[in-house]
């Protein structure tokens, strides 16, 4: 069956945590949507060898912004991305000491379009270009989207 509630037309956000066992020679993604072809846009987080980036991809290209350039292995990070349709994506890191959200950057290019496919909901990905074992762990994923019932906002 087709998911009629999941949409790119409504404001949404997701929050997750992650721990990486190693930072060198790897790329990881935590994203709303999935990279399964050009017709599947997404937004979220990308980690390149210890550098945390905000990422957005539409059906044309990808945009990134550096959020933290000094991640530490085996440390828990909490992140949040807020998507405002046809406007921007805000990227936050939650401070482990104060539990407060800290805005680290935003993107306004290569955003998923309202008409884009919503068949893919969530993806965690870890790729490795070295011989060492790597691990990406997470204990939660929270997603909130404004919901429309019979054409009405709820």
mmCIF file of C-alpha atoms in Angstrom:
data_model
loop_
_atom_site.group_PDB
_atom_site.id
_atom_site.type_symbol
_atom_site.label_atom_id
_atom_site.label_comp_id
_atom_site.label_asym_id
_atom_site.label_seq_id
_atom_site.Cartn_x
_atom_site.Cartn_y
_atom_site.Cartn_z
ATOM 1 C CA UNK A 1 0.000 0.000 0.000
ATOM 2 C CA UNK A 2 1.053 3.570 -0.645
ATOM 3 C CA UNK A 3 1.925 5.753 2.341
ATOM 4 C CA UNK A 4 -0.409 8.736 2.068
ATOM 5 C CA UNK A 5 0.797 10.451 5.248
ATOM 6 C CA UNK A 6 4.536 10.703 4.609
ATOM 7 C CA UNK A 7 5.151 13.840 2.553
ATOM 8 C CA UNK A 8 7.713 16.469 1.574
ATOM 9 C CA UNK A 9 5.000 19.152 1.561
ATOM 10 C CA UNK A 10 4.755 19.524 5.345
ATOM 11 C CA UNK A 11 7.228 20.758 7.969
ATOM 12 C CA UNK A 12 9.018 17.893 9.700
ATOM 13 C CA UNK A 13 11.969 17.049 11.872
ATOM 14 C CA UNK A 14 13.890 14.066 13.061
ATOM 15 C CA UNK A 15 16.167 13.476 15.991
ATOM 16 C CA UNK A 16 18.580 10.642 16.577
ATOM 17 C CA UNK A 17 21.735 9.734 18.391
ATOM 18 C CA UNK A 18 24.797 7.909 17.137
ATOM 19 C CA UNK A 19 28.136 6.499 18.214
ATOM 20 C CA UNK A 20 30.964 5.625 15.840
ATOM 21 C CA UNK A 21 33.580 3.086 16.893
ATOM 22 C CA UNK A 22 36.181 4.628 14.605
ATOM 23 C CA UNK A 23 36.379 7.804 12.544
ATOM 24 C CA UNK A 24 39.063 7.228 9.915
ATOM 25 C CA UNK A 25 38.385 6.011 6.424
ATOM 26 C CA UNK A 26 34.609 5.940 6.618
ATOM 27 C CA UNK A 27 31.445 7.684 5.518
ATOM 28 C CA UNK A 28 28.171 7.387 7.434
ATOM 29 C CA UNK A 29 24.680 8.756 6.866
ATOM 30 C CA UNK A 30 21.628 9.224 9.070
ATOM 31 C CA UNK A 31 18.879 10.490 6.816
ATOM 32 C CA UNK A 32 15.180 10.973 6.298
ATOM 33 C CA UNK A 33 14.724 9.441 2.876
ATOM 34 C CA UNK A 34 17.245 7.143 1.234
ATOM 35 C CA UNK A 35 19.903 7.141 -1.437
ATOM 36 C CA UNK A 36 18.451 4.470 -3.702
ATOM 37 C CA UNK A 37 18.502 6.473 -6.927
ATOM 38 C CA UNK A 38 18.040 9.951 -8.331
ATOM 39 C CA UNK A 39 14.281 9.916 -7.720
ATOM 40 C CA UNK A 40 14.727 9.515 -3.941
ATOM 41 C CA UNK A 41 15.643 12.774 -2.196
ATOM 42 C CA UNK A 42 16.736 13.002 1.426
ATOM 43 C CA UNK A 43 18.089 15.243 4.177
ATOM 44 C CA UNK A 44 19.997 14.526 7.339
ATOM 45 C CA UNK A 45 23.558 14.003 8.480
ATOM 46 C CA UNK A 46 26.732 12.764 6.812
ATOM 47 C CA UNK A 47 29.968 11.900 8.601
ATOM 48 C CA UNK A 48 33.218 11.865 6.627
ATOM 49 C CA UNK A 49 36.190 10.582 8.662
ATOM 50 C CA UNK A 50 35.202 12.443 11.827
ATOM 51 C CA UNK A 51 33.593 15.509 10.229
ATOM 52 C CA UNK A 52 29.843 15.869 10.829
ATOM 53 C CA UNK A 53 27.931 17.569 8.009
ATOM 54 C CA UNK A 54 24.358 18.522 7.324
ATOM 55 C CA UNK A 55 23.258 17.120 3.961
ATOM 56 C CA UNK A 56 20.379 17.646 1.565
ATOM 57 C CA UNK A 57 19.812 15.990 -1.788
ATOM 58 C CA UNK A 58 17.095 16.572 -4.337
ATOM 59 C CA UNK A 59 16.736 14.878 -7.707
ATOM 60 C CA UNK A 60 19.487 17.115 -9.176
ATOM 61 C CA UNK A 61 22.367 17.335 -6.684
ATOM 62 C CA UNK A 62 23.627 17.384 -3.113
ATOM 63 C CA UNK A 63 24.502 20.212 -0.703
ATOM 64 C CA UNK A 64 26.459 19.884 2.545
ATOM 65 C CA UNK A 65 27.528 22.129 5.404
ATOM 66 C CA UNK A 66 30.133 21.342 8.093
ATOM 67 C CA UNK A 67 28.560 21.195 11.554
ATOM 68 C CA UNK A 68 31.429 19.779 13.652
ATOM 69 C CA UNK A 69 34.921 19.056 12.361
ATOM 70 C CA UNK A 70 36.245 17.234 15.434
ATOM 71 C CA UNK A 71 34.048 14.250 16.300
ATOM 72 C CA UNK A 72 35.435 11.796 18.841
ATOM 73 C CA UNK A 73 35.139 8.003 18.504
ATOM 74 C CA UNK A 74 32.985 6.156 21.062
ATOM 75 C CA UNK A 75 31.170 9.356 22.136
ATOM 76 C CA UNK A 76 27.380 9.633 21.926
ATOM 77 C CA UNK A 77 26.130 12.491 19.745
ATOM 78 C CA UNK A 78 22.508 13.645 19.531
ATOM 79 C CA UNK A 79 21.452 15.467 16.381
ATOM 80 C CA UNK A 80 18.279 17.021 14.989
ATOM 81 C CA UNK A 81 17.318 18.224 11.514
ATOM 82 C CA UNK A 82 14.259 20.404 10.833
ATOM 83 C CA UNK A 83 12.919 20.565 7.285
ATOM 84 C CA UNK A 84 10.861 23.570 6.186
ATOM 85 C CA UNK A 85 9.443 22.760 2.716
ATOM 86 C CA UNK A 86 10.814 24.857 -0.147
ATOM 87 C CA UNK A 87 12.733 27.022 2.357
ATOM 88 C CA UNK A 88 15.522 25.469 4.454
ATOM 89 C CA UNK A 89 16.799 22.709 6.688
ATOM 90 C CA UNK A 90 18.134 23.607 10.136
ATOM 91 C CA UNK A 91 20.742 21.353 11.733
ATOM 92 C CA UNK A 92 21.242 21.055 15.488
ATOM 93 C CA UNK A 93 23.575 19.199 17.820
ATOM 94 C CA UNK A 94 22.242 18.597 21.325
ATOM 95 C CA UNK A 95 24.805 19.532 23.974
ATOM 96 C CA UNK A 96 25.491 16.440 26.108
ATOM 97 C CA UNK A 97 26.086 18.542 29.239
ATOM 98 C CA UNK A 98 23.098 20.932 29.089
ATOM 99 C CA UNK A 99 20.738 18.920 26.807
ATOM 100 C CA UNK A 100 20.094 22.151 24.886
ATOM 101 C CA UNK A 101 19.832 22.238 21.097
ATOM 102 C CA UNK A 102 22.559 24.275 19.451
ATOM 103 C CA UNK A 103 21.952 25.461 15.890
ATOM 104 C CA UNK A 104 25.056 24.526 13.884
ATOM 105 C CA UNK A 105 24.007 25.376 10.334
ATOM 106 C CA UNK A 106 21.357 25.457 7.640
ATOM 107 C CA UNK A 107 20.921 24.596 3.977
ATOM 108 C CA UNK A 108 18.581 26.140 1.440
ATOM 109 C CA UNK A 109 19.778 24.409 -1.745
ATOM 110 C CA UNK A 110 19.036 20.933 -3.130
ATOM 111 C CA UNK A 111 16.029 20.562 -0.834
ATOM 112 C CA UNK A 112 13.534 17.761 -1.452
ATOM 113 C CA UNK A 113 10.673 19.137 -3.509
ATOM 114 C CA UNK A 114 7.009 18.821 -2.561
ATOM 115 C CA UNK A 115 6.385 16.613 -5.596
ATOM 116 C CA UNK A 116 9.319 14.226 -4.939
ATOM 117 C CA UNK A 117 8.858 10.567 -4.049
ATOM 118 C CA UNK A 118 8.339 9.692 -0.376
ATOM 119 C CA UNK A 119 8.698 5.931 -0.794
ATOM 120 C CA UNK A 120 11.863 5.841 1.333
ATOM 121 C CA UNK A 121 11.495 6.896 4.966
ATOM 122 C CA UNK A 122 14.738 6.355 6.890
ATOM 123 C CA UNK A 123 18.256 5.149 6.245
ATOM 124 C CA UNK A 124 21.387 4.602 8.303
ATOM 125 C CA UNK A 125 24.421 3.820 6.163
ATOM 126 C CA UNK A 126 28.064 3.108 6.940
ATOM 127 C CA UNK A 127 30.737 2.612 4.296
ATOM 128 C CA UNK A 128 34.392 1.882 4.891
ATOM 129 C CA UNK A 129 37.466 2.401 2.710
ATOM 130 C CA UNK A 130 40.019 0.849 5.076
ATOM 131 C CA UNK A 131 40.657 -2.691 6.288
ATOM 132 C CA UNK A 132 39.561 -2.034 9.883
ATOM 133 C CA UNK A 133 36.121 -2.952 11.231
ATOM 134 C CA UNK A 134 33.717 -0.044 11.790
ATOM 135 C CA UNK A 135 30.463 0.254 13.673
ATOM 136 C CA UNK A 136 27.673 2.866 13.675
ATOM 137 C CA UNK A 137 25.269 2.492 16.606
ATOM 138 C CA UNK A 138 22.080 4.326 17.520
ATOM 139 C CA UNK A 139 19.540 3.812 20.283
ATOM 140 C CA UNK A 140 16.686 5.966 18.967
ATOM 141 C CA UNK A 141 15.144 7.742 16.001
ATOM 142 C CA UNK A 142 12.282 10.189 16.500
ATOM 143 C CA UNK A 143 10.308 11.659 13.595
ATOM 144 C CA UNK A 144 7.577 14.293 13.665
ATOM 145 C CA UNK A 145 5.676 15.663 10.675
ATOM 146 C CA UNK A 146 2.668 17.947 10.551
ATOM 147 C CA UNK A 147 -0.201 15.665 9.644
ATOM 148 C CA UNK A 148 -3.123 16.391 7.331
ATOM 149 C CA UNK A 149 -6.378 14.524 7.815
ATOM 150 C CA UNK A 150 -8.968 14.996 5.098
ATOM 151 C CA UNK A 151 -7.012 18.015 3.853
ATOM 152 C CA UNK A 152 -6.914 19.707 7.266
ATOM 153 C CA UNK A 153 -3.774 20.435 9.279
ATOM 154 C CA UNK A 154 -3.573 18.715 12.645
#
